[in-house]
Coordinates of C-alpha atoms and ligand atoms in Angstrom, one line a residue:
M484 CA 108.5 109.8 78.0
T485 CA 105.3 109.9 80.0
A486 CA 105.2 112.4 82.9
T487 CA 104.6 111.1 86.4
T488 CA 102.4 113.5 88.4
E489 CA 103.4 115.2 91.6
T490 CA 101.3 113.0 93.8
S491 CA 103.5 110.2 92.7
A492 CA 104.4 107.5 95.2
A493 CA 106.4 105.7 92.6
T494 CA 108.0 102.4 93.7
T495 CA 111.3 100.8 94.3
H496 CA 109.8 97.5 93.1
Q497 CA 111.5 96.9 89.8
G498 CA 108.9 94.4 88.6
I499 CA 106.0 96.8 89.1
L500 CA 107.9 99.7 87.7
A501 CA 108.8 97.8 84.6
W502 CA 105.2 96.7 84.0
V503 CA 103.8 100.2 84.6
N504 CA 106.4 101.5 82.1
E505 CA 105.6 98.8 79.5
I506 CA 101.9 99.5 79.7
A507 CA 102.4 103.3 79.5
E508 CA 104.5 102.8 76.4
L509 CA 101.7 100.8 74.9
T510 CA 98.7 102.9 76.0
Q511 CA 100.3 106.4 75.8
P512 CA 98.6 108.2 78.7
D513 CA 99.4 111.9 79.2
S514 CA 100.4 111.3 82.8
I515 CA 100.7 108.6 85.4
H516 CA 99.2 108.9 88.9
W517 CA 100.4 106.5 91.6
C518 CA 97.4 106.3 93.9
T519 CA 97.9 106.9 97.6
G520 CA 94.4 106.2 98.8
S521 CA 94.4 109.4 100.8
D522 CA 91.4 111.7 101.5
E523 CA 93.1 114.5 99.5
E524 CA 93.3 112.2 96.6
W525 CA 89.6 111.3 96.9
E526 CA 88.8 115.0 97.0
Q527 CA 90.9 115.6 93.9
L528 CA 89.5 112.7 91.9
T529 CA 85.8 113.3 92.8
S530 CA 86.2 117.0 92.0
A531 CA 87.7 116.1 88.6
L532 CA 84.8 113.7 88.0
E533 CA 82.4 116.6 88.7
G534 CA 84.3 118.6 86.2
T535 CA 83.9 116.1 83.4
G536 CA 80.2 115.6 84.3
T537 CA 80.7 112.0 85.4
F538 CA 79.8 112.8 89.0
T539 CA 77.0 115.0 90.4
R540 CA 77.7 115.7 94.1
L541 CA 74.6 114.8 96.2
N542 CA 73.2 117.2 98.8
P543 CA 75.7 117.0 101.7
E544 CA 72.9 117.4 104.2
I545 CA 71.3 114.2 103.0
K546 CA 74.2 112.1 101.8
P547 CA 77.6 113.7 102.6
N548 CA 80.6 113.1 100.3
S549 CA 78.4 111.1 97.9
F550 CA 78.1 111.1 94.2
Y551 CA 75.6 110.3 91.4
A552 CA 76.8 108.9 88.1
A553 CA 74.9 107.7 85.0
S554 CA 76.6 105.4 82.6
D555 CA 76.4 105.2 78.9
P556 CA 73.1 103.3 78.4
T557 CA 75.0 100.4 76.8
D558 CA 77.4 99.9 79.7
V559 CA 75.2 98.8 82.6
A560 CA 76.2 95.3 83.6
R561 CA 78.7 92.4 83.3
V562 CA 79.2 91.2 79.7
E563 CA 79.4 87.5 79.9
D564 CA 79.6 86.9 76.2
R565 CA 82.7 89.2 76.1
T566 CA 84.3 87.5 79.1
Y567 CA 87.1 85.0 78.3
I568 CA 89.2 82.5 80.2
C569 CA 92.4 82.4 78.0
S570 CA 94.0 79.2 79.4
V571 CA 96.9 77.8 77.4
D572 CA 95.0 74.7 76.7
E573 CA 91.4 75.2 75.6
K574 CA 90.3 72.1 77.6
D575 CA 91.2 74.0 80.8
C576 CA 88.6 76.6 80.3
G577 CA 85.8 74.0 80.0
P578 CA 82.4 74.1 78.3
T579 CA 81.0 77.0 80.3
N580 CA 83.6 79.8 79.4
N581 CA 84.6 81.6 76.3
W582 CA 88.1 80.8 75.1
M583 CA 90.7 82.2 72.8
D584 CA 94.4 81.2 72.5
P585 CA 96.2 83.5 75.0
E586 CA 98.8 84.7 72.4
E587 CA 96.1 85.4 69.9
M588 CA 94.1 87.3 72.5
K589 CA 97.1 89.4 73.5
T590 CA 97.9 90.3 69.9
L591 CA 94.3 91.4 69.4
M592 CA 94.1 93.3 72.7
R593 CA 97.5 95.0 72.2
G594 CA 96.0 96.4 69.1
L595 CA 93.1 97.8 71.1
Y596 CA 95.3 99.1 73.9
A597 CA 97.8 100.8 71.5
G598 CA 97.4 104.5 72.3
C599 CA 94.1 103.9 74.1
M600 CA 94.9 106.2 77.1
K601 CA 95.9 109.2 75.0
G602 CA 94.7 112.4 76.5
R603 CA 94.0 110.6 79.8
T604 CA 95.8 109.9 83.1
M605 CA 96.8 106.3 83.9
Y606 CA 96.1 105.6 87.6
V607 CA 98.3 103.0 89.3
I608 CA 96.2 101.3 92.0
P609 CA 98.1 99.0 94.4
F610 CA 95.5 96.9 96.2
V611 CA 95.1 93.8 98.3
M612 CA 92.1 91.5 98.4
G613 CA 91.7 90.3 101.9
H614 CA 93.8 91.6 104.8
L615 CA 97.1 93.3 104.4
D616 CA 98.4 91.3 107.3
A617 CA 97.1 88.0 106.0
E618 CA 99.7 85.1 106.1
K619 CA 100.0 85.5 102.3
P620 CA 98.5 88.8 101.3
M621 CA 96.8 88.7 97.9
F622 CA 98.2 91.7 96.1
G623 CA 97.2 93.2 92.8
I624 CA 98.1 96.3 90.8
E625 CA 95.3 97.8 88.7
L626 CA 96.2 100.2 85.9
T627 CA 93.2 102.2 84.7
D628 CA 92.5 105.3 82.7
S629 CA 89.2 105.9 84.6
A630 CA 89.0 108.1 87.7
Y631 CA 85.5 106.6 88.3
V632 CA 87.1 103.2 88.6
T633 CA 89.9 104.5 90.8
V634 CA 87.4 106.2 93.2
S635 CA 85.2 103.0 93.3
M636 CA 88.3 100.8 93.9
R637 CA 89.0 102.9 97.0
V638 CA 85.6 101.9 98.3
M639 CA 85.7 98.3 97.3
A640 CA 89.3 97.2 98.1
R641 CA 92.1 98.0 100.5
M642 CA 94.4 100.1 98.3
G643 CA 97.0 102.8 98.2
T644 CA 100.5 103.6 99.4
E645 CA 100.3 101.3 102.4
V646 CA 99.8 98.4 100.2
L647 CA 102.6 99.3 97.8
R648 CA 105.0 99.7 100.7
R649 CA 104.0 96.3 102.0
I650 CA 104.8 94.7 98.6
E651 CA 108.1 96.5 98.5
E652 CA 108.9 95.4 102.1
L653 CA 108.1 91.8 101.5
A654 CA 110.0 91.8 98.2
A655 CA 113.0 93.3 99.9
N656 CA 113.0 90.9 102.9
G657 CA 111.6 87.7 101.4
T658 CA 113.4 84.9 99.9
E659 CA 110.1 83.9 98.3
D660 CA 108.6 85.8 95.4
V661 CA 105.9 88.2 96.3
Q662 CA 103.0 87.5 94.0
W663 CA 100.9 90.4 92.7
V664 CA 98.2 90.2 90.0
P665 CA 98.7 92.6 87.1
A666 CA 95.3 93.9 86.2
L667 CA 95.0 96.3 83.2
H668 CA 91.9 98.3 82.5
S669 CA 91.0 100.9 79.9
V670 CA 87.6 102.4 79.0
G671 CA 89.0 102.4 75.4
K672 CA 88.3 106.0 74.6
P673 CA 91.5 108.0 73.8
L674 CA 91.1 111.8 73.5
A675 CA 92.5 113.7 70.6
D676 CA 94.3 117.0 71.4
G677 CA 91.7 119.4 72.8
E678 CA 88.9 116.9 72.5
A679 CA 86.4 117.3 75.4
D680 CA 85.7 114.2 77.4
V681 CA 82.2 112.6 77.7
A682 CA 80.6 111.9 81.1
W683 CA 80.9 108.1 80.6
P684 CA 83.7 107.1 78.2
C685 CA 83.5 103.5 77.0
N686 CA 83.9 101.5 73.8
D687 CA 81.5 99.4 71.9
T688 CA 84.2 96.7 71.7
K689 CA 84.6 95.1 75.1
Y690 CA 86.8 92.3 76.4
I691 CA 87.1 91.0 79.9
V692 CA 89.9 88.6 79.9
Q693 CA 91.6 86.4 82.4
F694 CA 94.9 84.6 81.7
P695 CA 94.7 81.9 84.5
E696 CA 98.3 80.5 84.2
E697 CA 99.8 84.0 84.3
R698 CA 97.4 85.2 87.0
M699 CA 96.8 88.2 84.8
I700 CA 93.7 90.3 83.9
W701 CA 93.1 92.5 80.8
S702 CA 89.9 94.5 80.6
F703 CA 88.9 96.8 77.8
G704 CA 85.9 99.0 76.8
S705 CA 83.6 99.0 79.9
G706 CA 83.5 101.2 83.1
Y707 CA 80.8 99.0 84.8
G708 CA 81.9 97.7 88.2
G709 CA 81.9 94.0 87.5
N710 CA 83.9 94.6 84.3
A711 CA 86.2 97.3 85.5
L712 CA 86.9 97.0 89.3
L713 CA 89.3 94.2 88.6
G714 CA 89.9 93.1 92.2
K715 CA 86.3 91.9 92.5
K716 CA 85.0 89.4 89.9
C717 CA 88.1 89.1 87.8
Y718 CA 90.6 88.5 90.6
A719 CA 88.8 87.5 93.7
L720 CA 86.6 85.0 91.8
R721 CA 88.0 84.0 88.4
I722 CA 91.8 84.2 89.0
A723 CA 91.4 83.2 92.7
S724 CA 89.3 80.1 91.9
V725 CA 92.3 78.9 89.8
M726 CA 94.7 79.6 92.7
A727 CA 92.3 77.9 95.0
R728 CA 92.2 74.8 92.9
D729 CA 96.0 74.6 92.8
E730 CA 96.4 75.3 96.5
G731 CA 93.5 73.4 98.0
W732 CA 91.1 76.2 99.1
M733 CA 87.9 77.7 97.7
A734 CA 87.1 81.1 96.1
E735 CA 83.3 81.4 96.0
H736 CA 80.5 83.8 95.1
M737 CA 79.1 83.8 98.7
L738 CA 78.0 86.1 101.4
I739 CA 79.1 85.5 104.9
L740 CA 77.0 86.2 108.0
K741 CA 77.1 85.6 111.7
L742 CA 73.9 84.5 113.4
T743 CA 73.3 84.5 117.1
S744 CA 70.4 82.8 118.7
P745 CA 68.5 84.1 121.8
H746 CA 70.4 81.5 123.8
G747 CA 73.7 83.1 122.7
V748 CA 74.6 80.2 120.3
T749 CA 76.7 81.7 117.4
K750 CA 76.9 80.2 113.9
Y751 CA 78.5 81.4 110.7
I752 CA 76.7 80.9 107.4
A753 CA 77.9 81.3 103.8
A754 CA 75.4 81.5 101.0
A755 CA 75.9 81.3 97.2
F756 CA 73.1 82.9 95.1
P757 CA 73.6 84.2 91.6
S758 CA 73.9 87.9 91.0
A759 CA 70.8 89.9 92.0
C760 CA 69.3 86.9 93.9
G761 CA 69.6 88.2 97.4
K762 CA 73.1 87.9 98.8
T763 CA 73.5 91.5 99.9
N764 CA 70.1 91.5 101.5
L765 CA 70.6 88.3 103.4
A766 CA 74.1 89.4 104.6
M767 CA 72.5 92.5 106.2
L768 CA 69.3 90.8 107.3
K769 CA 67.3 92.2 110.2
P770 CA 65.5 89.2 111.7
T771 CA 61.8 89.4 112.3
I772 CA 61.9 86.7 115.0
P773 CA 62.5 88.0 118.5
G774 CA 66.0 87.6 120.1
W775 CA 67.9 86.6 116.9
K776 CA 70.7 88.7 115.7
V777 CA 72.5 88.8 112.3
E778 CA 75.9 90.5 111.8
A779 CA 77.4 90.9 108.3
I780 CA 80.9 89.8 107.3
G781 CA 80.6 89.8 103.5
D782 CA 78.0 90.2 100.8
D783 CA 79.5 88.8 97.6
I784 CA 82.7 86.8 97.9
A785 CA 84.1 84.3 100.3
W786 CA 87.6 82.8 100.3
M787 CA 87.6 79.6 102.4
R788 CA 90.4 77.5 103.7
I789 CA 90.7 74.5 105.9
G790 CA 92.0 75.7 109.3
E791 CA 94.2 73.9 111.7
D792 CA 91.1 72.6 113.5
G793 CA 89.9 70.9 110.2
R794 CA 87.0 73.4 109.8
L795 CA 86.4 75.6 106.8
W796 CA 87.3 79.2 107.6
A797 CA 86.0 82.1 105.4
V798 CA 87.2 85.7 104.9
N799 CA 85.6 88.4 102.8
P800 CA 88.3 89.8 100.6
E801 CA 86.4 93.0 99.9
F802 CA 86.3 96.4 101.6
G803 CA 82.9 97.7 100.4
F804 CA 79.4 96.7 99.3
F805 CA 78.4 97.0 95.6
G806 CA 74.7 96.5 96.0
V807 CA 71.7 96.4 93.7
A808 CA 69.7 99.7 94.4
P809 CA 66.2 98.9 93.2
G810 CA 64.2 97.1 95.9
T811 CA 66.4 98.4 98.7
N812 CA 64.4 100.4 101.3
E813 CA 63.8 100.9 105.0
H814 CA 61.7 97.8 105.2
T815 CA 63.6 95.3 103.0
N816 CA 67.1 96.4 104.0
P817 CA 67.3 99.0 106.8
N818 CA 70.9 98.1 107.5
A819 CA 71.9 98.9 103.9
M820 CA 70.0 102.2 104.1
A821 CA 71.8 103.2 107.3
T822 CA 75.1 102.4 105.7
I823 CA 74.6 104.4 102.6
N824 CA 73.0 107.3 104.4
K825 CA 76.3 107.9 106.2
G826 CA 77.7 109.1 102.9
N827 CA 81.0 108.4 101.1
S828 CA 79.1 106.4 98.5
V829 CA 78.8 106.3 94.7
F830 CA 75.4 105.7 93.1
T831 CA 75.3 104.6 89.5
N832 CA 72.3 104.5 87.1
V833 CA 69.7 105.5 89.8
A834 CA 67.5 108.6 89.5
L835 CA 68.5 112.0 90.8
T836 CA 65.9 114.1 92.7
E837 CA 65.5 117.8 92.8
D838 CA 66.8 118.1 96.3
G839 CA 70.1 116.5 95.3
D840 CA 69.3 113.0 96.6
V841 CA 69.0 109.6 94.8
W842 CA 65.9 107.5 94.3
W843 CA 65.1 104.2 92.7
E844 CA 62.1 101.9 92.2
G845 CA 61.1 100.4 95.6
L846 CA 62.5 103.2 97.7
E847 CA 60.1 105.1 100.0
N848 CA 59.0 108.7 99.4
T849 CA 58.5 108.6 95.6
P850 CA 59.5 112.0 94.3
A851 CA 57.0 114.0 92.2
R852 CA 59.8 114.7 89.7
A853 CA 63.3 113.4 89.1
T854 CA 65.9 112.9 86.4
S855 CA 66.1 109.3 85.3
W856 CA 69.3 107.4 84.9
K857 CA 69.0 108.2 81.2
G858 CA 69.1 111.9 82.0
Q859 CA 65.4 112.3 81.1
P860 CA 62.7 114.1 83.2
W861 CA 60.9 111.5 85.1
T862 CA 57.6 111.4 87.1
P863 CA 55.7 108.6 88.8
D864 CA 53.5 108.5 85.6
S865 CA 56.5 107.9 83.3
E866 CA 56.4 104.7 81.4
E867 CA 60.1 104.1 81.7
L868 CA 61.8 103.1 85.0
S869 CA 63.7 105.9 86.8
S870 CA 66.6 103.6 87.5
H871 CA 68.2 100.8 85.6
P872 CA 67.3 97.4 87.2
N873 CA 71.0 96.8 87.8
S874 CA 71.7 100.3 89.2
R875 CA 74.1 100.1 92.1
Y876 CA 75.3 101.7 95.3
C877 CA 79.0 101.4 96.2
T878 CA 79.6 102.0 99.9
P879 CA 82.3 101.4 102.5
I880 CA 81.8 98.2 104.5
K881 CA 83.2 99.8 107.7
Q882 CA 80.2 102.1 107.7
C883 CA 77.9 99.2 108.3
D884 CA 76.9 99.2 112.0
M885 CA 76.0 95.6 112.0
L886 CA 79.4 94.5 110.6
A887 CA 80.7 91.6 112.8
A888 CA 84.0 92.3 114.6
E889 CA 85.4 89.1 113.0
Y890 CA 85.5 91.0 109.6
D891 CA 88.9 92.3 110.7
D892 CA 90.3 88.9 111.6
P893 CA 92.6 87.7 108.8
R894 CA 91.8 84.1 109.9
G895 CA 88.1 84.7 109.1
V896 CA 85.3 82.6 110.6
P897 CA 84.5 78.9 110.7
I898 CA 81.6 78.2 108.5
D899 CA 78.8 76.0 109.9
A900 CA 76.4 75.9 107.0
I901 CA 76.5 76.7 103.3
L902 CA 73.3 77.7 101.5
F903 CA 72.8 77.5 97.8
G904 CA 69.9 79.4 96.2
G905 CA 68.5 81.0 93.2
R906 CA 65.4 82.5 91.6
R907 CA 62.9 79.8 90.7
K908 CA 59.1 80.5 90.3
T909 CA 58.4 76.8 90.7
T910 CA 59.8 73.4 91.8
I911 CA 62.5 74.5 94.4
P912 CA 61.1 74.5 97.9
L913 CA 61.8 77.2 100.5
V914 CA 64.5 75.1 102.1
T915 CA 66.0 71.6 101.6
E916 CA 68.9 70.1 103.6
A917 CA 71.4 67.9 101.7
R918 CA 72.1 64.4 103.0
D919 CA 75.8 64.8 103.0
W920 CA 78.7 66.8 101.4
T921 CA 78.5 64.9 98.1
H922 CA 74.7 65.4 97.8
G923 CA 75.2 69.1 98.8
T924 CA 77.8 69.4 96.0
F925 CA 75.3 67.8 93.6
M926 CA 72.7 70.4 94.7
G927 CA 75.2 73.2 94.1
A928 CA 76.2 71.8 90.7
T929 CA 72.6 71.6 89.5
L930 CA 71.6 75.0 91.0
S931 CA 69.3 76.8 88.6
S932 CA 68.1 80.4 88.5
E933 CA 66.3 82.9 86.3
T934 CA 68.7 85.3 84.7
T935 CA 68.8 88.8 86.1
A936 CA 69.8 92.3 84.9
A937 CA 73.2 91.9 86.6
A938 CA 74.5 90.6 83.3
V939 CA 73.7 91.9 79.8
G940 CA 71.1 89.6 78.0
A941 CA 67.6 88.3 78.4
V942 CA 66.1 88.4 82.0
G943 CA 64.0 85.6 83.5
I944 CA 65.4 82.7 81.6
V945 CA 66.1 79.6 83.8
R946 CA 69.7 78.4 83.4
R947 CA 72.0 76.2 85.4
D948 CA 74.3 78.3 87.5
P949 CA 76.6 75.9 89.4
M950 CA 77.3 77.2 92.9
A951 CA 76.2 80.6 91.5
M952 CA 79.7 80.6 89.9
L953 CA 78.7 80.1 86.2
P954 CA 80.2 83.5 85.1
F955 CA 83.1 83.3 87.6
I956 CA 84.7 79.8 87.5
G957 CA 88.2 80.5 86.0
Y958 CA 88.7 77.0 84.7
N959 CA 86.9 73.8 83.6
A960 CA 83.7 73.6 85.6
G961 CA 84.0 69.8 85.6
D962 CA 87.3 70.1 87.4
Y963 CA 85.7 72.7 89.7
F964 CA 83.1 70.1 90.7
T965 CA 85.8 67.6 91.4
H966 CA 87.6 70.1 93.6
W967 CA 84.4 70.6 95.6
I968 CA 83.9 66.8 96.0
N969 CA 87.6 66.5 97.1
M970 CA 87.3 69.3 99.7
G971 CA 84.8 67.0 101.5
K972 CA 86.8 63.7 100.8
D973 CA 90.3 65.0 101.6
N974 CA 89.2 66.6 104.8
D975 CA 87.1 65.5 107.8
E976 CA 83.6 65.6 106.4
S977 CA 82.1 65.8 109.8
K978 CA 83.8 69.2 110.3
M979 CA 82.7 70.6 106.9
P980 CA 79.7 72.9 106.7
R981 CA 76.3 71.3 106.2
I982 CA 74.7 72.2 102.9
F983 CA 71.2 73.6 102.3
Y984 CA 69.3 74.8 99.2
V985 CA 66.9 77.7 99.5
N986 CA 64.5 79.6 97.2
W987 CA 62.9 82.9 98.4
F988 CA 61.4 83.4 94.9
R989 CA 58.7 80.7 94.5
R990 CA 55.4 82.1 93.1
D991 CA 51.7 81.5 93.7
E992 CA 49.1 81.1 90.9
D993 CA 48.7 84.9 90.7
G994 CA 52.5 85.3 90.1
G995 CA 53.1 86.9 93.5
F996 CA 56.0 85.7 95.8
L997 CA 54.8 82.9 98.1
W998 CA 57.3 83.8 100.7
P999 CA 57.7 87.4 102.1
G1000 CA 61.5 87.1 102.1
F1001 CA 63.9 89.7 103.5
G1002 CA 63.7 89.8 107.3
E1003 CA 61.4 86.8 107.3
N1004 CA 64.3 84.7 105.9
S1005 CA 65.5 84.6 109.5
R1006 CA 62.9 81.9 110.1
V1007 CA 64.8 79.7 107.6
L1008 CA 68.1 80.5 109.2
K1009 CA 66.7 79.5 112.5
W1010 CA 65.6 76.1 111.1
V1011 CA 69.1 75.6 109.6
I1012 CA 70.8 76.3 112.9
E1013 CA 68.4 74.1 114.8
R1014 CA 69.2 71.3 112.3
L1015 CA 72.9 71.8 113.1
E1016 CA 72.1 71.5 116.8
G1017 CA 69.9 68.4 116.2
Q1018 CA 66.8 70.3 117.5
A1019 CA 64.5 70.8 114.5
A1020 CA 62.5 68.1 112.9
A1021 CA 62.7 67.3 109.2
V1022 CA 61.0 64.9 106.8
E1023 CA 62.9 63.0 104.2
T1024 CA 61.8 63.6 100.6
P1025 CA 63.2 62.4 97.3
I1026 CA 65.3 65.7 97.0
G1027 CA 66.5 65.9 100.6
H1028 CA 65.3 66.9 104.1
V1029 CA 62.6 69.6 104.4
P1030 CA 61.1 71.1 107.6
A1031 CA 58.6 68.7 109.2
P1032 CA 55.1 70.2 109.7
G1033 CA 55.4 72.7 112.5
A1034 CA 59.2 72.7 112.5
L1035 CA 59.6 76.1 110.8
D1036 CA 58.9 78.9 113.1
V1037 CA 55.9 80.7 111.6
D1038 CA 54.8 82.5 114.7
G1039 CA 53.4 85.9 113.8
L1040 CA 54.0 85.3 110.1
D1041 CA 51.4 86.9 107.8
M1042 CA 50.8 83.8 105.6
T1043 CA 48.0 81.3 105.3
P1044 CA 48.9 77.7 106.3
A1045 CA 48.1 76.7 102.6
A1046 CA 50.7 79.3 101.4
I1047 CA 53.3 78.0 103.8
E1048 CA 52.7 74.5 102.7
A1049 CA 53.0 75.6 99.1
A1050 CA 56.3 77.3 99.8
L1051 CA 57.7 74.1 101.4
A1052 CA 56.1 71.6 99.0
V1053 CA 58.2 69.0 97.0
D1054 CA 56.2 68.5 93.9
V1055 CA 57.3 65.1 92.4
E1056 CA 56.0 66.0 88.9
E1057 CA 57.8 69.3 88.8
W1058 CA 61.0 67.5 89.9
K1059 CA 60.6 64.8 87.3
A1060 CA 60.6 67.6 84.7
E1061 CA 64.0 68.8 86.0
I1062 CA 65.7 65.4 85.3
P1063 CA 66.2 65.8 81.5
Q1064 CA 67.5 69.3 82.1
I1065 CA 70.0 68.1 84.7
T1066 CA 71.0 65.2 82.4
E1067 CA 71.6 67.5 79.5
W1068 CA 73.6 69.8 81.8
F1069 CA 75.8 67.0 83.1
E1070 CA 76.4 65.7 79.5
K1071 CA 78.2 68.9 78.6
F1072 CA 81.1 67.9 80.9
G1073 CA 81.8 64.5 79.4
D1074 CA 84.5 62.6 81.3
D1075 CA 85.3 65.7 83.4
L1076 CA 82.1 65.3 85.4
P1077 CA 82.7 63.5 88.7
A1078 CA 81.1 60.1 88.3
V1079 CA 79.4 60.4 91.7
F1080 CA 77.1 63.0 90.2
W1081 CA 75.6 60.4 87.9
T1082 CA 75.2 58.2 91.0
E1083 CA 73.5 61.1 92.7
L1084 CA 71.2 61.7 89.7
D1085 CA 70.4 58.0 89.5
G1086 CA 69.4 58.0 93.2
L1087 CA 67.2 61.1 92.7
K1088 CA 65.5 59.5 89.7
E1089 CA 64.8 56.3 91.7
R1090 CA 63.4 58.2 94.6
L1091 CA 61.2 60.3 92.3
G1092 CA 60.1 57.1 90.5
A1093 CA 61.3 58.9 87.3
Ligands
GDP1555 P1 72.7 90.1 95.2 O1 73.0 90.7 93.9 O2 72.8 88.6 95.2 O3 73.6 90.6 96.3 O4 71.2 90.4 95.5 P2 70.6 91.6 96.4 O5 70.5 91.3 97.8 O6 71.2 92.9 96.0 O7 69.1 91.5 95.8 C1 68.8 91.6 94.5 C2 67.3 92.0 94.3 O8 66.5 90.9 94.9 C3 66.9 93.2 95.0 O9 66.0 93.9 94.2 C4 66.3 92.8 96.3 O10 65.3 93.7 96.7 C5 65.7 91.5 95.9 N1 65.6 90.5 97.0 C6 66.6 90.2 97.9 N2 66.2 89.3 98.8 C7 64.9 89.0 98.5 C8 63.9 88.2 99.2 O11 64.1 87.5 100.2 N3 62.7 88.1 98.5 C9 62.4 88.9 97.4 N4 61.2 88.8 96.9 N5 63.3 89.7 96.8 C10 64.5 89.8 97.4
PGA1556 P1 76.0 90.8 93.0 O1 77.4 91.4 92.5 O2 76.2 89.3 93.1 O3 75.8 91.5 94.2 O4 74.9 91.1 91.9 C1 77.7 91.8 91.2 C2 77.7 90.7 90.2 O5 77.7 89.5 90.6 O6 77.7 91.1 89.0
MN1557 MN1 78.2 89.0 92.7
MN1558 MN1 75.2 92.0 96.1

């Protein structure tokens, strides 16, 4: 029998209790800890993590209650080739996901899980994605043998006793079954009797597995956020996208922001960019154009439902920011800097300075000496980077001063515009407006971007990343496209958000970014809003509407007219070269591809003269 620790908040919910016991039998932890989410628990866990060498406490005068961690050098990002959608029918996982028969996968993973928590504590983390007082709260229970994951979950999701009590209450009152997603995680490194722990336990064998029909998650071998904080990518995107398909809503890889014009006009914008392509930065944008104001609502995930008014309403299901550190500084993202400087944050795979602060490439005040993420002495002359390109900060969203008050509204906000975007050196102009919902969906479905360090594998390779959801669609992407088309068709399209396609990453001949980005992106947001209001001029091109000459506010912008023109240009030859790639991409989906996409492609070809 496994002991339950004193901090226990064990439950009256028989289903949860039975599952916790079943997993404890299988994984054999030394003890079970029911997480309360309290400050005392945070103290206890962070101190324990200091004890194992996982955490180094940062200088409290610089970053109070904050910690530095360095991972095993092999466990730094999401592992897409180890990520599976184990639908009952292989066809339901589609051509973009890895698949294995669910029973076969369970047998294989039960083998890995057997005794895998020996010598460790199993933490029971009751959590809710979205609001606890949502009409239908989206509960989950994560079981993990990692204190690092438990501490990070407290930053990233609403969790603890309050959540557990709410599940129990609803289960006791309700006639209807209270749904909760079982999410099992292990770093996969049992400890023998007396064996000392390592700072970052993990396993060379990794599996990140979603069982869509059962709404269940099994993760093994990694401690990295996207693989291990199971409320985030695994639940709020992969499992939720399946729920959303079944129930007529949308779970998307999108930031949400509120934009207010100098005239007091307020709009809500959602934007889907692949990982490490600018969502967190845009969500916290500090406009460079006078009188405009941005407030953040979410930086990674949007759950969107049609409201009673027929509009598309979005909530951010998360409770923290899990941001890319390199490139973040007082100029590019002062709002993120202010948020993390308040403390209560975890920094992973950045550099540690001699005064007990963190540093990363792109941050001001380069230190003369530091310890790199690999634990090596580092100086500005070192050949290696001080920080991993996918190093991250994990910080409470409530610490962000420019968080919109609407963040706390379980109904969310009505979305006026959706932006798609990615990293493309060529071809894709700064901003293009779709002609209608179907065309916008086509733009999203053909979105392409250079791969980044957010996933293990080669960086800088152009690939199709539909709606920035390639690694996160929990079912057949062909069916996902149909779902998008239907969201426009089954609802009043005039009330749906207008769709735009942006690219902050186009390059000049010397390889530099054409567009300065960051705060200057407010100029693009301004044009988007003025389009919605019928105020800004556009010209029609083969790929959609782009700003008419003079329509983009470039007042005070440090760019030559030629560079601005190059950023906005639609190059017909470059676009013709995209056609075979889009054709090949669409062919993957066979009959599952909505036929209207072929019509859209034919139209594009015709307009390009291809
Ligand atoms: P996310 O992973 O989509 O949330 O992307 P982030 O906002 O964290 O940004 C990822 C990387 O892209 C960081 O290194 C940023 O500094 C950089 N980045 C973000 N926005 C821009 C931009 O507008 N222009 C350029 N050149 N880089 C950007
Ligand atoms: P990101 O989130 O989109 O902010 O990079 C992490 C991820 O997608 O892996
Ligand atoms: Mn993401
Ligand atoms: Mn981000």
